[in-house]
Amino acid sequence: MARVRAALAERRLPADIVEYPASTRTAHDAARAVGTSVAQIVKSLVFLADGRPILVLASGANRVDERKVAALAGASRVEKASARVTREATGFSIGGVPPLGHTVMLPVYVDRALLGHPVVYAAAGAPNAVFAIAPHDLLRATAGTAGDIAEEVKPEHPAP
Ligand code: 5CA
C-alpha cells in the first residue's frame, strides 16, 4: 500500500486509499465494499504480449478480449499471465494488484469503458484496500493507452 501511496503522491494525486473490513479481492467484492457498480471497479490484469508483461486496466463489468489487446499493443499474441508471473512483474499478488506503484513500469492499456465514469476504484496493493481516482487521472498517471479491449457480450438468447 505504501508504494501505491507514494506513486500517487509523486503524481500529485490525492491518495484516497480506503481499507475495508471485508474483502475487495475481486471486482464484485470491491463493488460491494465500496457501494458502487462493478463497472466502476478497475481490474489490473497482467498479460504477456509476445512474451513480455503488459498491464491491462479493465472495467470490472468487462471480460478482456485478448485479440483486441494484441491489436492495441501491436503484438501478435496476447495471453493471460499466471499468478506467479503477475507477482514477478508487479511485485503484488492477485487480488490486490494496483494499477501503479509497481517495481517496474509496464506498458499500460486502459479499457475505454472506464473513461465514461466520473470516478473509478482500483486496488491499492492489498486484497482489502482500494482508492478512488478520476479515470483520466488514472490514464495520465499510468501513461496508459486507452482503447476498446472488451469482449463483445453474447446475447443470452441469440436470434434464430
Ligand atoms: N481488488 C480487485 C479489484 S479492485 C482486483 O484485484 N480485481 S482483479 O480483477 O484485478 O484481480 C482478480 C483477477 O485476477 C481475476 O479477475 C482474474 O482475471 C485474475 N486471476 C485470478 N486468479 C488467477 C490465476 N490463478 N492466474 C492468473 N490470473 C488470475
PDB file of C-alpha atoms and ligand atoms in Angstrom:
ATOM      1  CA  MET A   1       0.000   0.000   0.000  1.00  0.00           C
ATOM      2  CA  ALA A   2       2.908   2.325   0.761  1.00  0.00           C
ATOM      3  CA  ARG A   3       4.178   2.017  -2.800  1.00  0.00           C
ATOM      4  CA  VAL A   4       0.769   2.926  -4.217  1.00  0.00           C
ATOM      5  CA  ARG A   5       0.507   5.901  -1.865  1.00  0.00           C
ATOM      6  CA  ALA A   6       3.999   7.048  -2.908  1.00  0.00           C
ATOM      7  CA  ALA A   7       3.218   6.669  -6.610  1.00  0.00           C
ATOM      8  CA  LEU A   8       0.042   8.751  -6.230  1.00  0.00           C
ATOM      9  CA  ALA A   9       1.850  11.419  -4.197  1.00  0.00           C
ATOM     10  CA  GLU A  10       4.627  11.570  -6.810  1.00  0.00           C
ATOM     11  CA  ARG A  11       1.973  12.405  -9.419  1.00  0.00           C
ATOM     12  CA  ARG A  12       0.310  14.937  -7.111  1.00  0.00           C
ATOM     13  CA  LEU A  13      -2.883  12.898  -6.980  1.00  0.00           C
ATOM     14  CA  PRO A  14      -4.977  12.623  -3.833  1.00  0.00           C
ATOM     15  CA  ALA A  15      -4.339   9.258  -2.177  1.00  0.00           C
ATOM     16  CA  ASP A  16      -7.863   8.299  -1.195  1.00  0.00           C
ATOM     17  CA  ILE A  17      -6.848   4.797  -0.112  1.00  0.00           C
ATOM     18  CA  VAL A  18      -9.560   3.159   1.958  1.00  0.00           C
ATOM     19  CA  GLU A  19      -9.125  -0.127   3.823  1.00  0.00           C
ATOM     20  CA  TYR A  20     -12.212  -2.275   4.273  1.00  0.00           C
ATOM     21  CA  PRO A  21     -13.025  -4.911   6.868  1.00  0.00           C
ATOM     22  CA  ALA A  22     -14.403  -7.060   4.013  1.00  0.00           C
ATOM     23  CA  SER A  23     -12.503  -8.475   1.025  1.00  0.00           C
ATOM     24  CA  THR A  24     -12.000  -6.369  -2.103  1.00  0.00           C
ATOM     25  CA  ARG A  25     -10.163  -9.276  -3.773  1.00  0.00           C
ATOM     26  CA  THR A  26     -12.473  -9.452  -6.797  1.00  0.00           C
ATOM     27  CA  ALA A  27     -14.271  -6.726  -8.717  1.00  0.00           C
ATOM     28  CA  HIS A  28     -17.585  -7.909  -7.241  1.00  0.00           C
ATOM     29  CA  ASP A  29     -16.197  -7.902  -3.697  1.00  0.00           C
ATOM     30  CA  ALA A  30     -14.758  -4.424  -4.235  1.00  0.00           C
ATOM     31  CA  ALA A  31     -18.019  -3.059  -5.687  1.00  0.00           C
ATOM     32  CA  ARG A  32     -19.943  -4.408  -2.712  1.00  0.00           C
ATOM     33  CA  ALA A  33     -17.455  -2.994  -0.174  1.00  0.00           C
ATOM     34  CA  VAL A  34     -17.317   0.439  -1.823  1.00  0.00           C
ATOM     35  CA  GLY A  35     -21.019   0.557  -2.626  1.00  0.00           C
ATOM     36  CA  THR A  36     -20.553   1.199  -6.340  1.00  0.00           C
ATOM     37  CA  SER A  37     -21.183  -0.605  -9.608  1.00  0.00           C
ATOM     38  CA  VAL A  38     -18.873  -3.383 -10.822  1.00  0.00           C
ATOM     39  CA  ALA A  39     -18.350  -1.290 -13.972  1.00  0.00           C
ATOM     40  CA  GLN A  40     -16.558   1.326 -11.837  1.00  0.00           C
ATOM     41  CA  ILE A  41     -14.061  -1.175 -10.414  1.00  0.00           C
ATOM     42  CA  VAL A  42     -10.685  -1.298 -12.174  1.00  0.00           C
ATOM     43  CA  LYS A  43      -9.273  -4.776 -12.740  1.00  0.00           C
ATOM     44  CA  SER A  44      -5.464  -4.573 -13.003  1.00  0.00           C
ATOM     45  CA  LEU A  45      -4.522  -7.621 -15.063  1.00  0.00           C
ATOM     46  CA  VAL A  46      -1.134  -8.747 -16.327  1.00  0.00           C
ATOM     47  CA  PHE A  47      -0.944 -10.282 -19.796  1.00  0.00           C
ATOM     48  CA  LEU A  48       2.020 -11.441 -21.835  1.00  0.00           C
ATOM     49  CA  ALA A  49       2.239  -9.694 -25.198  1.00  0.00           C
ATOM     50  CA  ASP A  50       4.622 -11.723 -27.359  1.00  0.00           C
ATOM     51  CA  GLY A  51       6.073 -12.941 -24.068  1.00  0.00           C
ATOM     52  CA  ARG A  52       6.518  -9.509 -22.476  1.00  0.00           C
ATOM     53  CA  PRO A  53       4.385  -8.431 -19.499  1.00  0.00           C
ATOM     54  CA  ILE A  54       1.874  -5.634 -20.027  1.00  0.00           C
ATOM     55  CA  LEU A  55      -0.786  -4.286 -17.697  1.00  0.00           C
ATOM     56  CA  VAL A  56      -4.414  -4.102 -18.765  1.00  0.00           C
ATOM     57  CA  LEU A  57      -6.774  -1.911 -16.722  1.00  0.00           C
ATOM     58  CA  ALA A  58     -10.239  -3.234 -17.435  1.00  0.00           C
ATOM     59  CA  SER A  59     -13.685  -2.330 -16.187  1.00  0.00           C
ATOM     60  CA  GLY A  60     -14.952  -4.897 -13.699  1.00  0.00           C
ATOM     61  CA  ALA A  61     -18.008  -5.327 -15.919  1.00  0.00           C
ATOM     62  CA  ASN A  62     -15.972  -6.436 -18.954  1.00  0.00           C
ATOM     63  CA  ARG A  63     -14.056  -9.509 -19.992  1.00  0.00           C
ATOM     64  CA  VAL A  64     -10.841  -8.725 -21.816  1.00  0.00           C
ATOM     65  CA  ASP A  65     -10.657  -9.677 -25.495  1.00  0.00           C
ATOM     66  CA  GLU A  66      -7.056 -10.747 -25.952  1.00  0.00           C
ATOM     67  CA  ARG A  67      -7.179 -10.146 -29.726  1.00  0.00           C
ATOM     68  CA  LYS A  68      -8.223  -6.529 -29.191  1.00  0.00           C
ATOM     69  CA  VAL A  69      -5.391  -6.060 -26.685  1.00  0.00           C
ATOM     70  CA  ALA A  70      -2.958  -7.568 -29.204  1.00  0.00           C
ATOM     71  CA  ALA A  71      -4.132  -5.089 -31.853  1.00  0.00           C
ATOM     72  CA  LEU A  72      -3.795  -2.155 -29.432  1.00  0.00           C
ATOM     73  CA  ALA A  73      -0.362  -3.288 -28.215  1.00  0.00           C
ATOM     74  CA  GLY A  74       0.917  -4.148 -31.693  1.00  0.00           C
ATOM     75  CA  ALA A  75       1.591  -7.729 -30.608  1.00  0.00           C
ATOM     76  CA  SER A  76       0.809 -10.906 -32.472  1.00  0.00           C
ATOM     77  CA  ARG A  77      -0.067 -12.957 -29.413  1.00  0.00           C
ATOM     78  CA  VAL A  78      -1.510 -11.914 -26.050  1.00  0.00           C
ATOM     79  CA  GLU A  79      -2.218 -14.347 -23.228  1.00  0.00           C
ATOM     80  CA  LYS A  80      -3.148 -14.075 -19.577  1.00  0.00           C
ATOM     81  CA  ALA A  81      -0.159 -14.196 -17.222  1.00  0.00           C
ATOM     82  CA  SER A  82      -0.069 -16.739 -14.415  1.00  0.00           C
ATOM     83  CA  ALA A  83      -0.359 -15.720 -10.775  1.00  0.00           C
ATOM     84  CA  ARG A  84       3.408 -16.190 -10.406  1.00  0.00           C
ATOM     85  CA  VAL A  85       4.280 -14.061 -13.448  1.00  0.00           C
ATOM     86  CA  THR A  86       1.823 -11.403 -12.251  1.00  0.00           C
ATOM     87  CA  ARG A  87       3.606 -11.240  -8.892  1.00  0.00           C
ATOM     88  CA  GLU A  88       7.047 -11.160 -10.504  1.00  0.00           C
ATOM     89  CA  ALA A  89       6.058  -8.426 -12.969  1.00  0.00           C
ATOM     90  CA  THR A  90       4.296  -6.136 -10.491  1.00  0.00           C
ATOM     91  CA  GLY A  91       5.530  -7.014  -7.004  1.00  0.00           C
ATOM     92  CA  PHE A  92       1.908  -7.631  -5.926  1.00  0.00           C
ATOM     93  CA  SER A  93      -0.285 -10.708  -5.523  1.00  0.00           C
ATOM     94  CA  ILE A  94      -3.518 -11.286  -7.452  1.00  0.00           C
ATOM     95  CA  GLY A  95      -6.472  -9.723  -5.677  1.00  0.00           C
ATOM     96  CA  GLY A  96      -4.504  -6.627  -4.720  1.00  0.00           C
ATOM     97  CA  VAL A  97      -2.567  -5.757  -7.887  1.00  0.00           C
ATOM     98  CA  PRO A  98      -2.711  -1.965  -8.220  1.00  0.00           C
ATOM     99  CA  PRO A  99      -2.563  -0.021 -11.499  1.00  0.00           C
ATOM    100  CA  LEU A 100       0.577   1.848 -10.418  1.00  0.00           C
ATOM    101  CA  GLY A 101       3.370   1.666  -7.845  1.00  0.00           C
ATOM    102  CA  HIS A 102       4.903  -1.435  -9.416  1.00  0.00           C
ATOM    103  CA  THR A 103       8.569  -2.339  -9.097  1.00  0.00           C
ATOM    104  CA  VAL A 104       8.972  -1.865 -12.855  1.00  0.00           C
ATOM    105  CA  MET A 105       6.676   0.240 -15.045  1.00  0.00           C
ATOM    106  CA  LEU A 106       4.856  -1.917 -17.560  1.00  0.00           C
ATOM    107  CA  PRO A 107       3.185  -0.704 -20.760  1.00  0.00           C
ATOM    108  CA  VAL A 108      -0.424   0.033 -19.746  1.00  0.00           C
ATOM    109  CA  TYR A 109      -3.627  -0.365 -21.796  1.00  0.00           C
ATOM    110  CA  VAL A 110      -6.838   1.076 -20.421  1.00  0.00           C
ATOM    111  CA  ASP A 111     -10.382  -0.097 -21.169  1.00  0.00           C
ATOM    112  CA  ARG A 112     -12.119   2.936 -22.666  1.00  0.00           C
ATOM    113  CA  ALA A 113     -15.311   1.871 -20.840  1.00  0.00           C
ATOM    114  CA  LEU A 114     -13.675   3.174 -17.642  1.00  0.00           C
ATOM    115  CA  LEU A 115     -13.481   6.686 -19.086  1.00  0.00           C
ATOM    116  CA  GLY A 116     -17.243   7.174 -19.028  1.00  0.00           C
ATOM    117  CA  HIS A 117     -17.418   7.294 -15.230  1.00  0.00           C
ATOM    118  CA  PRO A 118     -16.644  10.333 -13.083  1.00  0.00           C
ATOM    119  CA  VAL A 119     -14.683   8.158 -10.670  1.00  0.00           C
ATOM    120  CA  VAL A 120     -13.389   4.586 -10.635  1.00  0.00           C
ATOM    121  CA  TYR A 121     -11.886   2.425  -7.878  1.00  0.00           C
ATOM    122  CA  ALA A 122      -8.659   0.433  -8.162  1.00  0.00           C
ATOM    123  CA  ALA A 123      -6.820  -1.965  -5.878  1.00  0.00           C
ATOM    124  CA  ALA A 124      -4.264  -0.289  -3.632  1.00  0.00           C
ATOM    125  CA  GLY A 125      -1.838  -3.200  -3.302  1.00  0.00           C
ATOM    126  CA  ALA A 126      -3.779  -5.284  -0.815  1.00  0.00           C
ATOM    127  CA  PRO A 127      -6.867  -7.535  -1.048  1.00  0.00           C
ATOM    128  CA  ASN A 128      -8.900  -5.215   1.194  1.00  0.00           C
ATOM    129  CA  ALA A 129      -7.879  -1.731   0.053  1.00  0.00           C
ATOM    130  CA  VAL A 130      -8.906   0.411  -2.899  1.00  0.00           C
ATOM    131  CA  PHE A 131      -8.527   4.035  -3.948  1.00  0.00           C
ATOM    132  CA  ALA A 132     -10.808   6.337  -5.868  1.00  0.00           C
ATOM    133  CA  ILE A 133      -9.449   8.116  -8.934  1.00  0.00           C
ATOM    134  CA  ALA A 134     -10.848  10.006 -11.906  1.00  0.00           C
ATOM    135  CA  PRO A 135     -10.316   7.741 -14.925  1.00  0.00           C
ATOM    136  CA  HIS A 136      -8.494  10.459 -16.859  1.00  0.00           C
ATOM    137  CA  ASP A 137      -6.064  10.845 -13.936  1.00  0.00           C
ATOM    138  CA  LEU A 138      -5.577   7.063 -13.992  1.00  0.00           C
ATOM    139  CA  LEU A 139      -4.822   7.206 -17.711  1.00  0.00           C
ATOM    140  CA  ARG A 140      -2.328  10.031 -17.218  1.00  0.00           C
ATOM    141  CA  ALA A 141      -0.713   8.577 -14.074  1.00  0.00           C
ATOM    142  CA  THR A 142      -0.068   5.236 -15.771  1.00  0.00           C
ATOM    143  CA  ALA A 143       0.898   6.767 -19.143  1.00  0.00           C
ATOM    144  CA  GLY A 144      -1.730   4.372 -20.439  1.00  0.00           C
ATOM    145  CA  THR A 145      -3.164   3.911 -23.909  1.00  0.00           C
ATOM    146  CA  ALA A 146      -6.958   3.819 -23.974  1.00  0.00           C
ATOM    147  CA  GLY A 147      -8.879   1.608 -26.360  1.00  0.00           C
ATOM    148  CA  ASP A 148     -11.642  -0.891 -26.901  1.00  0.00           C
ATOM    149  CA  ILE A 149     -10.445  -4.082 -25.229  1.00  0.00           C
ATOM    150  CA  ALA A 150     -13.755  -5.553 -24.078  1.00  0.00           C
ATOM    151  CA  GLU A 151     -15.115  -8.850 -25.253  1.00  0.00           C
ATOM    152  CA  GLU A 152     -18.428  -8.493 -27.085  1.00  0.00           C
ATOM    153  CA  VAL A 153     -21.221  -9.626 -24.831  1.00  0.00           C
ATOM    154  CA  LYS A 154     -23.016 -12.542 -26.465  1.00  0.00           C
ATOM    155  CA  PRO A 155     -26.790 -12.297 -26.244  1.00  0.00           C
ATOM    156  CA  GLU A 156     -28.180 -14.879 -23.838  1.00  0.00           C
ATOM    157  CA  HIS A 157     -30.915 -15.826 -26.291  1.00  0.00           C
ATOM    158  CA  PRO A 158     -29.473 -15.389 -29.776  1.00  0.00           C
ATOM    159  CA  ALA A 159     -31.990 -14.813 -32.530  1.00  0.00           C
ATOM    160  CA  PRO A 160     -32.659 -17.991 -34.505  1.00  0.00           C
TER     161      PRO A 160
HETATM  162  N1  5CA B   1      -9.013  -5.965  -5.846  1.00  0.00           N
HETATM  163  C1  5CA B   1      -9.767  -6.277  -7.016  1.00  0.00           C
HETATM  164  C2  5CA B   1     -10.442  -5.096  -7.685  1.00  0.00           C
HETATM  165  S1  5CA B   1     -10.084  -3.518  -7.078  1.00  0.00           S
HETATM  166  C3  5CA B   1      -8.870  -6.958  -8.003  1.00  0.00           C
HETATM  167  O1  5CA B   1      -7.678  -7.023  -7.846  1.00  0.00           O
HETATM  168  N2  5CA B   1      -9.507  -7.457  -9.065  1.00  0.00           N
HETATM  169  S2  5CA B   1      -8.734  -8.040 -10.335  1.00  0.00           S
HETATM  170  O2  5CA B   1      -9.752  -8.389 -11.275  1.00  0.00           O
HETATM  171  O3  5CA B   1      -7.734  -7.125 -10.780  1.00  0.00           O
HETATM  172  O4  5CA B   1      -7.956  -9.286  -9.832  1.00  0.00           O
HETATM  173  C4  5CA B   1      -8.523 -10.549  -9.887  1.00  0.00           C
HETATM  174  C5  5CA B   1      -8.234 -11.105 -11.262  1.00  0.00           C
HETATM  175  O5  5CA B   1      -7.067 -11.899 -11.217  1.00  0.00           O
HETATM  176  C6  5CA B   1      -9.309 -12.031 -11.786  1.00  0.00           C
HETATM  177  O6  5CA B   1     -10.276 -11.300 -12.500  1.00  0.00           O
HETATM  178  C7  5CA B   1      -8.562 -12.946 -12.711  1.00  0.00           C
HETATM  179  O7  5CA B   1      -8.568 -12.421 -14.019  1.00  0.00           O
HETATM  180  C8  5CA B   1      -7.152 -12.879 -12.202  1.00  0.00           C
HETATM  181  N3  5CA B   1      -6.741 -14.178 -11.628  1.00  0.00           N
HETATM  182  C9  5CA B   1      -7.284 -14.793 -10.565  1.00  0.00           C
HETATM  183  N4  5CA B   1      -6.651 -15.953 -10.319  1.00  0.00           N
HETATM  184  C10 5CA B   1      -5.680 -16.075 -11.257  1.00  0.00           C
HETATM  185  C11 5CA B   1      -4.679 -17.042 -11.538  1.00  0.00           C
HETATM  186  N5  5CA B   1      -4.537 -18.145 -10.814  1.00  0.00           N
HETATM  187  N6  5CA B   1      -3.837 -16.810 -12.552  1.00  0.00           N
HETATM  188  C12 5CA B   1      -3.950 -15.703 -13.301  1.00  0.00           C
HETATM  189  N7  5CA B   1      -4.879 -14.752 -13.090  1.00  0.00           N
HETATM  190  C13 5CA B   1      -5.744 -14.939 -12.086  1.00  0.00           C
END
